[in-house]
Coordinates of C-alpha atoms and ligand atoms in Angstrom, one line a residue:
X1 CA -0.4 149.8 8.7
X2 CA 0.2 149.0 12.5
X3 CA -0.4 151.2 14.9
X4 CA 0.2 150.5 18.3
X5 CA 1.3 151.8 21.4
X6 CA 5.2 152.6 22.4
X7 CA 4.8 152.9 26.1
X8 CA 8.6 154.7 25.7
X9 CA 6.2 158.3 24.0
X10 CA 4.5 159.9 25.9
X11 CA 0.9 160.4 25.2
X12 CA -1.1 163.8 25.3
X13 CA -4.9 162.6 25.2
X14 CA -8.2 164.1 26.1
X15 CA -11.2 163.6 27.9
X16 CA -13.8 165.5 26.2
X17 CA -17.1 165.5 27.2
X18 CA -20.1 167.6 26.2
X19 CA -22.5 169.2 29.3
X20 CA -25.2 168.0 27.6
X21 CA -26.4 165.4 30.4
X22 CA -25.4 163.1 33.5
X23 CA -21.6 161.7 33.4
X24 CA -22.3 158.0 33.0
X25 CA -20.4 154.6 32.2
X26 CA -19.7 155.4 29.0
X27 CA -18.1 158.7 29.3
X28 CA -16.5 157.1 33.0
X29 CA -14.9 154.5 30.6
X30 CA -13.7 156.6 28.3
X31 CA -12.0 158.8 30.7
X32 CA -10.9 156.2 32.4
X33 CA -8.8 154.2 29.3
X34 CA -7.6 158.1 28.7
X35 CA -6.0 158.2 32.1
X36 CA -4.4 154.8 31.7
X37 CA -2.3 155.6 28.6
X38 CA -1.6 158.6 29.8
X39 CA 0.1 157.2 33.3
X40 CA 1.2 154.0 31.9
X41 CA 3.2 156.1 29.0
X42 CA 3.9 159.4 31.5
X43 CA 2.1 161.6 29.4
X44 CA -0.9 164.1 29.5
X45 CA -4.4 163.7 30.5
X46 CA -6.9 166.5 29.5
X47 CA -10.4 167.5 30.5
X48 CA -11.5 169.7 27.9
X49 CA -15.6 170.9 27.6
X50 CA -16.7 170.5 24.5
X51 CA -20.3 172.9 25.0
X52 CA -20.5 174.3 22.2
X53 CA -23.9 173.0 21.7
X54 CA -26.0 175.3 23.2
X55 CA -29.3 173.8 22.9
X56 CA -28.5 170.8 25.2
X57 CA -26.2 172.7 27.3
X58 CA -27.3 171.5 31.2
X59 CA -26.6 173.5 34.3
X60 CA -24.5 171.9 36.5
X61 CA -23.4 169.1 34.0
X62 CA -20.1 170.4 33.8
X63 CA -19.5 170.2 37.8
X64 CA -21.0 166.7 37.8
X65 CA -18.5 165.4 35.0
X66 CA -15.3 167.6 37.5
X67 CA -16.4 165.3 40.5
X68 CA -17.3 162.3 38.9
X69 CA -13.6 162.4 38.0
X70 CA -12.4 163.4 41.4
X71 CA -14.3 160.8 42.8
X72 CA -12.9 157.9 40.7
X73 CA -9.6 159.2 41.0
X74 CA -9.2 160.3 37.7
X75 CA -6.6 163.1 38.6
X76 CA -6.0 165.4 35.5
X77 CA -3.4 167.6 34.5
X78 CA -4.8 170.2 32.2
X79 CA -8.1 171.5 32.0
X80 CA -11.0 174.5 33.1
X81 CA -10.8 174.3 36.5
X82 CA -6.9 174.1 36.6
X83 CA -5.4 175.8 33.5
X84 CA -2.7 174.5 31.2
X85 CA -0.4 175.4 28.8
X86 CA -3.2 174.9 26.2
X87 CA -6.2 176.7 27.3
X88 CA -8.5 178.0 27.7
X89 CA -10.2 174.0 28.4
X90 CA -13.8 175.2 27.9
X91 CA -14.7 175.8 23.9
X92 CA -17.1 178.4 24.0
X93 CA -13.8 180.3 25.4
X94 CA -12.2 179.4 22.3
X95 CA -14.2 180.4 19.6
X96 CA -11.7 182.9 17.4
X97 CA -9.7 179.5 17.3
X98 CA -12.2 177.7 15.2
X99 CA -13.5 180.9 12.9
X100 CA -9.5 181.1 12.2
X101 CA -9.4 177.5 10.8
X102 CA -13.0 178.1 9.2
X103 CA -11.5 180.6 7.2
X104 CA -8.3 178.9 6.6
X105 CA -10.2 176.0 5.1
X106 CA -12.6 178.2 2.7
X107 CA -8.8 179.9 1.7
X108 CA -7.9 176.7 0.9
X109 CA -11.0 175.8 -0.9
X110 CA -12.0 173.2 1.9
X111 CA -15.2 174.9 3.0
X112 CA -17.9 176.9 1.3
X113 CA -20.1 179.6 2.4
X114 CA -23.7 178.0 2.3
X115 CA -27.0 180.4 2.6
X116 CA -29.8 177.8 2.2
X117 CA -32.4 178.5 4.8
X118 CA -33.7 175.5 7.1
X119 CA -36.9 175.4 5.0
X120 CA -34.9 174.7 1.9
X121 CA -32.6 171.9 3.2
X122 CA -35.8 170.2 4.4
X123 CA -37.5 170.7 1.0
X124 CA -34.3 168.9 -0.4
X125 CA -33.8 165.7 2.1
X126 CA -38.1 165.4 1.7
X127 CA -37.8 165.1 -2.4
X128 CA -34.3 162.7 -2.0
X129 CA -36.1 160.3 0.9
X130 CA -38.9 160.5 -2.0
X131 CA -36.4 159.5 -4.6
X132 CA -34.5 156.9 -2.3
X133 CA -31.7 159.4 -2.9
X134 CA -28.8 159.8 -0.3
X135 CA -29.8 162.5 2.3
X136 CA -27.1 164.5 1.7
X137 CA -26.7 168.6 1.1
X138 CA -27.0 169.2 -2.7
X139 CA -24.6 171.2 -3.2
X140 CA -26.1 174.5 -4.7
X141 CA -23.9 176.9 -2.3
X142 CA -20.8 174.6 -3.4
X143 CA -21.3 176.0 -6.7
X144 CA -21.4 179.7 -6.3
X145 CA -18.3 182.1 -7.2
X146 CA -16.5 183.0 -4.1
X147 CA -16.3 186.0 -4.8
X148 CA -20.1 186.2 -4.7
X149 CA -20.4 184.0 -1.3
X150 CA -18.1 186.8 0.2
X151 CA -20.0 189.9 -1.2
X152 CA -23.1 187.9 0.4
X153 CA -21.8 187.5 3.8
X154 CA -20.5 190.9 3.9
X155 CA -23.8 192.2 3.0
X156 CA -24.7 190.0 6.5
X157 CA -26.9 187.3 4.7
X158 CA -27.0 184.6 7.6
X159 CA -24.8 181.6 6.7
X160 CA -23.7 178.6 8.0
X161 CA -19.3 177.0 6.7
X162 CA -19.8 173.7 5.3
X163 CA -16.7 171.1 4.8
X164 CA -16.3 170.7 0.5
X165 CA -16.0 166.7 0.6
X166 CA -14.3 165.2 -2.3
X167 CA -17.4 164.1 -4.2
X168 CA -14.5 161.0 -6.2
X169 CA -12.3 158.6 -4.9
X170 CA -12.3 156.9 -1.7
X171 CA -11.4 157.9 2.2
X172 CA -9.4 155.6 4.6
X173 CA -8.8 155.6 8.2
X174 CA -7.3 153.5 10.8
X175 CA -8.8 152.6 14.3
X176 CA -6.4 150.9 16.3
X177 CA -9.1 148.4 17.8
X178 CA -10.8 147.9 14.3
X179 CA -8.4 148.2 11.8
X180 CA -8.8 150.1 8.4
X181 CA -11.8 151.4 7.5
X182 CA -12.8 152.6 3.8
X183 CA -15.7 154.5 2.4
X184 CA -16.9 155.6 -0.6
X185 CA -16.7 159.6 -1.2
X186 CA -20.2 160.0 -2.8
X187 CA -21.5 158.3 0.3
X188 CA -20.2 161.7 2.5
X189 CA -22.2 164.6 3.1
X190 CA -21.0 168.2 3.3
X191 CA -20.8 168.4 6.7
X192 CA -21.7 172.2 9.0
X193 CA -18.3 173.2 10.4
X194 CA -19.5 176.5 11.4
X195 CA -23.4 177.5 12.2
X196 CA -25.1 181.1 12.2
X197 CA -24.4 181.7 15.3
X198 CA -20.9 181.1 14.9
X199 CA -20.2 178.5 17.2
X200 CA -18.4 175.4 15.2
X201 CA -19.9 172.2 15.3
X202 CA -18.2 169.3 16.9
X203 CA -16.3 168.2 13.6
X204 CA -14.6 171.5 13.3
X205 CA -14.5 172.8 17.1
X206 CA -13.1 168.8 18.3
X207 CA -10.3 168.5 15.3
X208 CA -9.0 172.1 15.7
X209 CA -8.7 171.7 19.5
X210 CA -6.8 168.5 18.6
X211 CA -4.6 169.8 16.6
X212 CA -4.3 172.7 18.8
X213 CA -3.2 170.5 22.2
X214 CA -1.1 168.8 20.5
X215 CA -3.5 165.5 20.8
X216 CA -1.8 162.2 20.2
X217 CA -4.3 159.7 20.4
X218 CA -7.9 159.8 20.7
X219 CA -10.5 157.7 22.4
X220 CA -14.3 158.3 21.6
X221 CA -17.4 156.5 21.4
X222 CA -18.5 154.9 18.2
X223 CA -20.9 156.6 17.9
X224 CA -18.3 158.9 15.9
X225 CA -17.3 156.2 13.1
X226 CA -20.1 157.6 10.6
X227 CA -18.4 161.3 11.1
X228 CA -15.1 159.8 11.0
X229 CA -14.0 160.1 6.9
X230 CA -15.1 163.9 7.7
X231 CA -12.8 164.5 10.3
X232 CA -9.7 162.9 8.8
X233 CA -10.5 164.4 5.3
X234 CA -10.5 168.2 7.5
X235 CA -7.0 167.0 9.1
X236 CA -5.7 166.2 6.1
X237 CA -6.9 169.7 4.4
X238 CA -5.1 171.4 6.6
X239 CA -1.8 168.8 6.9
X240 CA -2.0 168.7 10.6
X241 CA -0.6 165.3 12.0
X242 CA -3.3 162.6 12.3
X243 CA -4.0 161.1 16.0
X244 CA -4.0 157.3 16.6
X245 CA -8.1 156.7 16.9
X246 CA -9.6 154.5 19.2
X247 CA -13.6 154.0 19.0
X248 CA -14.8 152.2 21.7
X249 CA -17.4 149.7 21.7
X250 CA -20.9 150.8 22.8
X251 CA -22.5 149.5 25.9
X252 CA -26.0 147.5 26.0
X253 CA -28.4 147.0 28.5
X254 CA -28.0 143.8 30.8
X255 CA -30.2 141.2 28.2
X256 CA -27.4 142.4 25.8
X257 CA -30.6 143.5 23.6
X258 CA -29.9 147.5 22.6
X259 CA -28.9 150.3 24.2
X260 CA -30.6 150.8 27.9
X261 CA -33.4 153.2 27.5
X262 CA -34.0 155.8 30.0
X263 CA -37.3 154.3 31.3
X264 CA -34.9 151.2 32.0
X265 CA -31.8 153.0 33.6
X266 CA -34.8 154.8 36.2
X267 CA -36.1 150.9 36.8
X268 CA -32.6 150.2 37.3
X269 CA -31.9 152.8 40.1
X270 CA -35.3 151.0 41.9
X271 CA -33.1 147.7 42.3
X272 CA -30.3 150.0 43.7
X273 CA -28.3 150.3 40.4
X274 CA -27.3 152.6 37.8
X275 CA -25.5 153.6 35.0
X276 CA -24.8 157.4 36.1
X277 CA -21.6 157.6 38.2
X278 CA -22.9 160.2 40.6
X279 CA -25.8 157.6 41.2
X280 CA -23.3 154.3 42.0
X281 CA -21.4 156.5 44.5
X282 CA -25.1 157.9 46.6
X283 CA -26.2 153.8 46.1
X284 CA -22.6 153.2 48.0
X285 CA -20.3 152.0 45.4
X286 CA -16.3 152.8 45.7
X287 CA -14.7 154.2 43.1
X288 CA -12.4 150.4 43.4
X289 CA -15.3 148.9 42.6
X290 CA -16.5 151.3 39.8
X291 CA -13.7 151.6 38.3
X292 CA -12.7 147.9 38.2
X293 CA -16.3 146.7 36.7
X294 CA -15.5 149.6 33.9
X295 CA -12.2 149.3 32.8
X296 CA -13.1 145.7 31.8
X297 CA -16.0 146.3 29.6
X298 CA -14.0 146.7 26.6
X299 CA -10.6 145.6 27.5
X300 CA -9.8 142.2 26.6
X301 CA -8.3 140.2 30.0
X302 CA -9.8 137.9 32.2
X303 CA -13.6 139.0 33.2
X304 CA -12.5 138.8 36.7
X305 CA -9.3 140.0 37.0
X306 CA -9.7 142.2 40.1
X307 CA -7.3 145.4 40.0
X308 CA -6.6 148.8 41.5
X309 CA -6.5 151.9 39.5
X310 CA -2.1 151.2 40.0
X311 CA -2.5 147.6 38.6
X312 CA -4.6 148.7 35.9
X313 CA -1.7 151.1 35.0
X314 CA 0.6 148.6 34.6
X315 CA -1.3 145.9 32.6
X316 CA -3.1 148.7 30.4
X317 CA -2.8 148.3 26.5
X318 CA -5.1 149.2 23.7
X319 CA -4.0 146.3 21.5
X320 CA -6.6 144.0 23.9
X321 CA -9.2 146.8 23.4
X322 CA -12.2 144.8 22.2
X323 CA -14.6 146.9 20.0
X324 CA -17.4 144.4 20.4
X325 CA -20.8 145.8 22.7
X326 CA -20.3 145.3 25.7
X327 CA -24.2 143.7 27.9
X328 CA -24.2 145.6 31.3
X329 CA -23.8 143.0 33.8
X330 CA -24.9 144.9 37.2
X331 CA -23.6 141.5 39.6
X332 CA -20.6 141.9 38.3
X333 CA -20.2 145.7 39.9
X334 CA -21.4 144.1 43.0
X335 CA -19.0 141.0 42.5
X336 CA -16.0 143.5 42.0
X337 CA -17.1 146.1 44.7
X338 CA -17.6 143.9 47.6
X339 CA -14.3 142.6 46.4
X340 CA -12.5 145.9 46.5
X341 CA -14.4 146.3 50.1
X342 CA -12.6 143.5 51.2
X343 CA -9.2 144.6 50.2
X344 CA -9.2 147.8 51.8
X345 CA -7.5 148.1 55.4
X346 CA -9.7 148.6 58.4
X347 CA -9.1 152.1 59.1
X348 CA -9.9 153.2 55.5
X349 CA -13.0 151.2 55.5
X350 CA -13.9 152.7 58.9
X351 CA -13.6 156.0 57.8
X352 CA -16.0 155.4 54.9
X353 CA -18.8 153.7 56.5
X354 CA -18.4 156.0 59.3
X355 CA -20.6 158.6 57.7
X356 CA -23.5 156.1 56.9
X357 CA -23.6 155.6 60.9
X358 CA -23.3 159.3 61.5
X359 CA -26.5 160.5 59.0
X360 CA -28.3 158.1 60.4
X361 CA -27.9 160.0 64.0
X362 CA -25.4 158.1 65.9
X363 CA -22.4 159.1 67.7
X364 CA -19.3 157.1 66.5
X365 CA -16.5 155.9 68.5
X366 CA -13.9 155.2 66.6
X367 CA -12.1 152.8 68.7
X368 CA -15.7 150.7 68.1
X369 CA -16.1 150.8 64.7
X370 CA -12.6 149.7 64.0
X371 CA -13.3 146.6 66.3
X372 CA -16.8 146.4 64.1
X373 CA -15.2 146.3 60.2
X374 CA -13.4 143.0 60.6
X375 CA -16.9 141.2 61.9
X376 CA -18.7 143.4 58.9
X377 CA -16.6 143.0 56.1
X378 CA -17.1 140.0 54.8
X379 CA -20.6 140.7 53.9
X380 CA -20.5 144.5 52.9
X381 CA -21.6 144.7 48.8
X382 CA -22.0 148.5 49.1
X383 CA -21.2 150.8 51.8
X384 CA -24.8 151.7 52.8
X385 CA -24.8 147.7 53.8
X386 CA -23.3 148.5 56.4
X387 CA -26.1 150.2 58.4
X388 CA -28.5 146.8 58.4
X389 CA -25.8 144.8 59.7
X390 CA -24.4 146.8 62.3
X391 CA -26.7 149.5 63.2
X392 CA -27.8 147.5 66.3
X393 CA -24.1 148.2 67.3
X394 CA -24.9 152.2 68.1
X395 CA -28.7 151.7 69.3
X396 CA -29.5 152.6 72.7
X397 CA -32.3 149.9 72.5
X398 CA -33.3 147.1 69.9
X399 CA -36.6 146.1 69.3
X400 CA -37.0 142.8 67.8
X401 CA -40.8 141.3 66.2
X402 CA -41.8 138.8 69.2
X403 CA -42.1 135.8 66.6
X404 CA -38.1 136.1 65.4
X405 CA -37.8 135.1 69.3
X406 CA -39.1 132.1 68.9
X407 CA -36.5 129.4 68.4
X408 CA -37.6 127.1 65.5
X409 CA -39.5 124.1 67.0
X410 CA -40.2 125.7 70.5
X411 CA -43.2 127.2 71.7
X412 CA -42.9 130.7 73.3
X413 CA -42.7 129.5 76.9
X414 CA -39.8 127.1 75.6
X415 CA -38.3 129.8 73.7
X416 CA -38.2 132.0 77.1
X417 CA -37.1 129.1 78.9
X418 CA -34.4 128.8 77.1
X419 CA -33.4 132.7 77.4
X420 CA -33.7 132.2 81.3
X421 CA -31.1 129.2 81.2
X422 CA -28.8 131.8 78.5
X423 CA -29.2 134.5 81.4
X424 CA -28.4 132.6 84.0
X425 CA -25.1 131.4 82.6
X426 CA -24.3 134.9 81.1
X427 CA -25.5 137.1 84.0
X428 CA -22.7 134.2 86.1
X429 CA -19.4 135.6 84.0
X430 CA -17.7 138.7 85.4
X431 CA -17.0 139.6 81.8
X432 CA -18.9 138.5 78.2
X433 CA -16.0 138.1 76.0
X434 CA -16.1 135.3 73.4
X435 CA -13.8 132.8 75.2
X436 CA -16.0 133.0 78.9
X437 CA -19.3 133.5 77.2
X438 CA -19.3 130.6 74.2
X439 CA -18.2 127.0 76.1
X440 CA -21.0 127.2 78.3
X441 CA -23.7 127.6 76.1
X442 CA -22.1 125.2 74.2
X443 CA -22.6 123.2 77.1
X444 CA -26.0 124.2 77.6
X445 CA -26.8 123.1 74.0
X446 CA -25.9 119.8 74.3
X447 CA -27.7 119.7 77.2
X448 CA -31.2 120.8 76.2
X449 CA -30.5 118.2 73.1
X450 CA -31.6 121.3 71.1
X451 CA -29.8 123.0 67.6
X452 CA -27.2 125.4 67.9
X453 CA -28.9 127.5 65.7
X454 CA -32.6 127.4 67.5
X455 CA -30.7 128.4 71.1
X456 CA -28.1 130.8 69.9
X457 CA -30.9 132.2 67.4
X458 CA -33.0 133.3 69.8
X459 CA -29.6 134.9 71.9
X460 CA -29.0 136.7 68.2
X461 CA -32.7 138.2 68.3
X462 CA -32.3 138.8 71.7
X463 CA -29.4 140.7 71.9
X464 CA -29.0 142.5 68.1
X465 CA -32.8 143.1 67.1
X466 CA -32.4 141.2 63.9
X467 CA -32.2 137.1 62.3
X468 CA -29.0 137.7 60.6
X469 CA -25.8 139.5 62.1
X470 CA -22.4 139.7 62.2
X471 CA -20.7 136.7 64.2
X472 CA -22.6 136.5 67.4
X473 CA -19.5 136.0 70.2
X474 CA -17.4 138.3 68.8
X475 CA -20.2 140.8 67.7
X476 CA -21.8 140.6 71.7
X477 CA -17.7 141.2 73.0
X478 CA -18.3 144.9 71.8
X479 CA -21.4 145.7 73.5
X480 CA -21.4 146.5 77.5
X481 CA -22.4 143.7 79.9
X482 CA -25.3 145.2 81.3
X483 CA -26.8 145.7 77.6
X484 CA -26.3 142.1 76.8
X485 CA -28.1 141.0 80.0
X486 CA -30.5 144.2 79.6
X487 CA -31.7 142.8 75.8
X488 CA -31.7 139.2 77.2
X489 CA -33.9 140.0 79.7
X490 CA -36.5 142.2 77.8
X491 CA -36.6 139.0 75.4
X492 CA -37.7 136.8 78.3
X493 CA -40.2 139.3 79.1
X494 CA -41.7 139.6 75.8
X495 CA -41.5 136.1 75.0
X496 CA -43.7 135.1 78.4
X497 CA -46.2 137.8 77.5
X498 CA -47.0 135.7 74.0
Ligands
LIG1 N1 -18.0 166.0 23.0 C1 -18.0 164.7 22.4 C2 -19.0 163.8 23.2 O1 -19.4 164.1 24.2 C3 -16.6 164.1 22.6 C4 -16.3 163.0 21.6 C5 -14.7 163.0 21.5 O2 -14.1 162.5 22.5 O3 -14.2 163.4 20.6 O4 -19.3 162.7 22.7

């Protein structure tokens, strides 16, 4: 069987994360390849909560996943916070859905009533881990009369729905990235559709709302293969249309050995990475960036293809989905994001790093900072890079260590020497602009039959605080005259007073 995509149909898929933790770069991922097959086929992209589990249910995780999406520009067109012709988007809001199908299933002698209290089931997977037996449920509630289960729960014994799996034969499936997959019925437990509380479990509450949006394919971690036979064996009890299923390979820490662990992501986040989106965009990652270093973990092309979320349209395709782990390579999100940094036009750069200079207490003028970008650019990885190399742009005053003053090879006094001569010729030009200002040092370089870099070094400390900056000539055009002259001067002074 092939099953591939027809870009011609139109997709309906969903994003379907649980609030259970942070919104990371495996759930960014999978939203991500959701959005792409829905633009690239001009179909549907849904958010739908899946927080049924109540136990790991985390304040606030729900409004973390909502901007994490805004943020990477993951626009999408149904779900809790905007409605759709499906809702409601959030499954504790759905529940009557899933009892409905609970009981269609036991009608159809799918599901079972089972009554065995924690204690037991424990008693049972204890004795068959004893008897290196298959921990699976033994099947006692399977066996009772219906009509007994029935008169049980309406006498309001607690109770849980379990799926009846077909305890002969064999189950297939097909995943699109890894082909068809066969297991052995015996092997398959009788999965909890419904618990005491009511609430369904994932396997019942995921394939009804499936069925129920009118889901056409679905892309999930793999963490879902070993559940898999159970979910198409309840699709199939009920004859509702199978999806095309995509499992996605899982991602590893950097060494490529295992899944990172938390102590490892928090180690991370000391280097100024991580694997949490909301993290990557406070550590001052664009969503360009983000995004681009994602959508490639997985997919098949050229490692360094560099693309915008539009090109990514385009070239998307799950036949080059790769199901192999993918090792996550941090310099690679730096590679891709000073990349994207690059591509973006001044303006829109200037508005983002705009911000950085603004928390950090200075006054922006605009008209500046656009002169600033093109002499920053180059060099930005992040966006928070920006303050080291042009904070000394906005400072009233900079304060360089005395020793960076001294030129490599000179003494103080030689250093300050040389600063005099750099006055001199500065303090001579009516204006300090790159073309007035640069032949004559030039000039004066030759003449001292020193470096370049020892007498324009000093100049660099003198006049921007720090050893490395933006191009010196053009970067000293956007500061007054007076400053330059100002900075010089305090340099000389400090320099003599070594
Ligand atoms: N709620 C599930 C999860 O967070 C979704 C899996 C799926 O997409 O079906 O893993």
């Amino acid at each position: 069987m092939e099953v591939g995509l027809d870009s011609s149909i139109p997709v309906r898929v969903r994003f379907a994360p649980s609030p259970t933790g942070r919104m990371h770069l495996g759930s960014a991922r999978t939203a991500l390849y959701d959005y792409l097959l829905a633009r690239r086929t001009g179909g549907k992209f849904i958010l739908r909560i899946e927080d049924t589990d109540r136990k790991r249910f985390v304040e606030g995780a729900e409004q973390e996943l909502i901007d994490g999406l805004r943020w990477l520009g993951l626009e999408y067109d149904e779900g809790p916070d905007i409605g759709g012709p499906y809702g409601p988007y959030r499954q504790t809001e759905r529940q009557e859905i899933y009892r409905k199908w609970a009981d269609e299933l036991i009608e159809r002698g799918h599901a079972f009533y089972c009554f065995c209290s924690p204690d037991r089931l424990e008693r049972v997977r204890q004795e068959q881990l004893k008897n290196k037996q298959p921990v699976r449920y033994d099947g006692t509630c399977r066996a009772l009369e219906p009509e007994e289960a029935r008169r049980r729960v309406r006498a309001g014994e607690k109770h849980v729905i379990r799926f009846k799996m077909p305890y002969e034969g064999e189950t297939r499936a097909y995943d699109v990235m890894r082909g068809e997959i066969i297991w052995q019925n015996r092997d398959l437990d009788d999965a909890i559709l419904l618990k005491s509380d009511g609430l369904p479990t994932y396997h019942l509450a995921a394939m009804a709302d499936d069925y129920e949006m009118r889901i056409t394919h679905v892309i999930r971690g793999s963490e879902w293969l070993s559940t898999f036979p159970l979910h198409v064996n309840l699709i199939r009890a009920l004859g509702w249309p199978e999806p095309v299923w995509m499992h996605l390979s899982v991602f590893l820490k950097p060494s490529g050995k295992g899944k990172m662990s938390k102590r490892e992501a928090a180690a991370a986040l000391n280097d100024g990475y991580s694997i949490f989106i909301k993290d990557l965009r406070d550590l001052g990652y664009i969503p360009e960036g983000v995004l681009n270093w994602i959508v490639l973990m997985g997919w098949g092309v050229a490692e360094d293809d560099v693309m915008t979320l539009d090109e990514m349209i385009q070239r998307f395709d799950i036949k080059n989905l790769n199901p192999a782990p993918a090792a996550i390579n941090f310099s690679k999100l730096d590679h891709f994001n000073g990349t994207h940094i690059r591509r973006l036009a001044v303006e829109d750069l200037a508005g983002r790093i705009k911000p950085y200079f603004e928390r950090a207490g200075y006054r922006v003028d605009e008209a500046k900072l656009l002169r600033i970008v093109p002499l920053i650019r180059e060099r930005l990885v992040t966006l928070d890079d920006c303050l080291p190399f042009a904070e000394w742009f906005f400072k009233e005053n900079v304060s360089p260590a005395p020793e960076a003053l001294v030129a490599k090879g000179l003494t103080p006094a030689e250093s300050a020497a040389v600063a005099r001569k750099m006055y001199n010729i500065l303090s001579a030009l009516p204006e300090i602009t790159h073309a007035a200002a640069e032949p004559p040092l030039r000039a004066l370089v030759e003449q001292l039959g020193l470096s370049p870099s020892q007498v324009f070094g000093i100049l660099r400390v003198a006049v921007t605080g720090q050893t490395v900056s933006p191009p010196l000539f053009e970067s000293m055009e956007l500061l007054p005259r007076h400053t330059i002259l100002q900075r010089l001067q305090n340099a000389i002074v400090m320099l003599e007073q070594m």
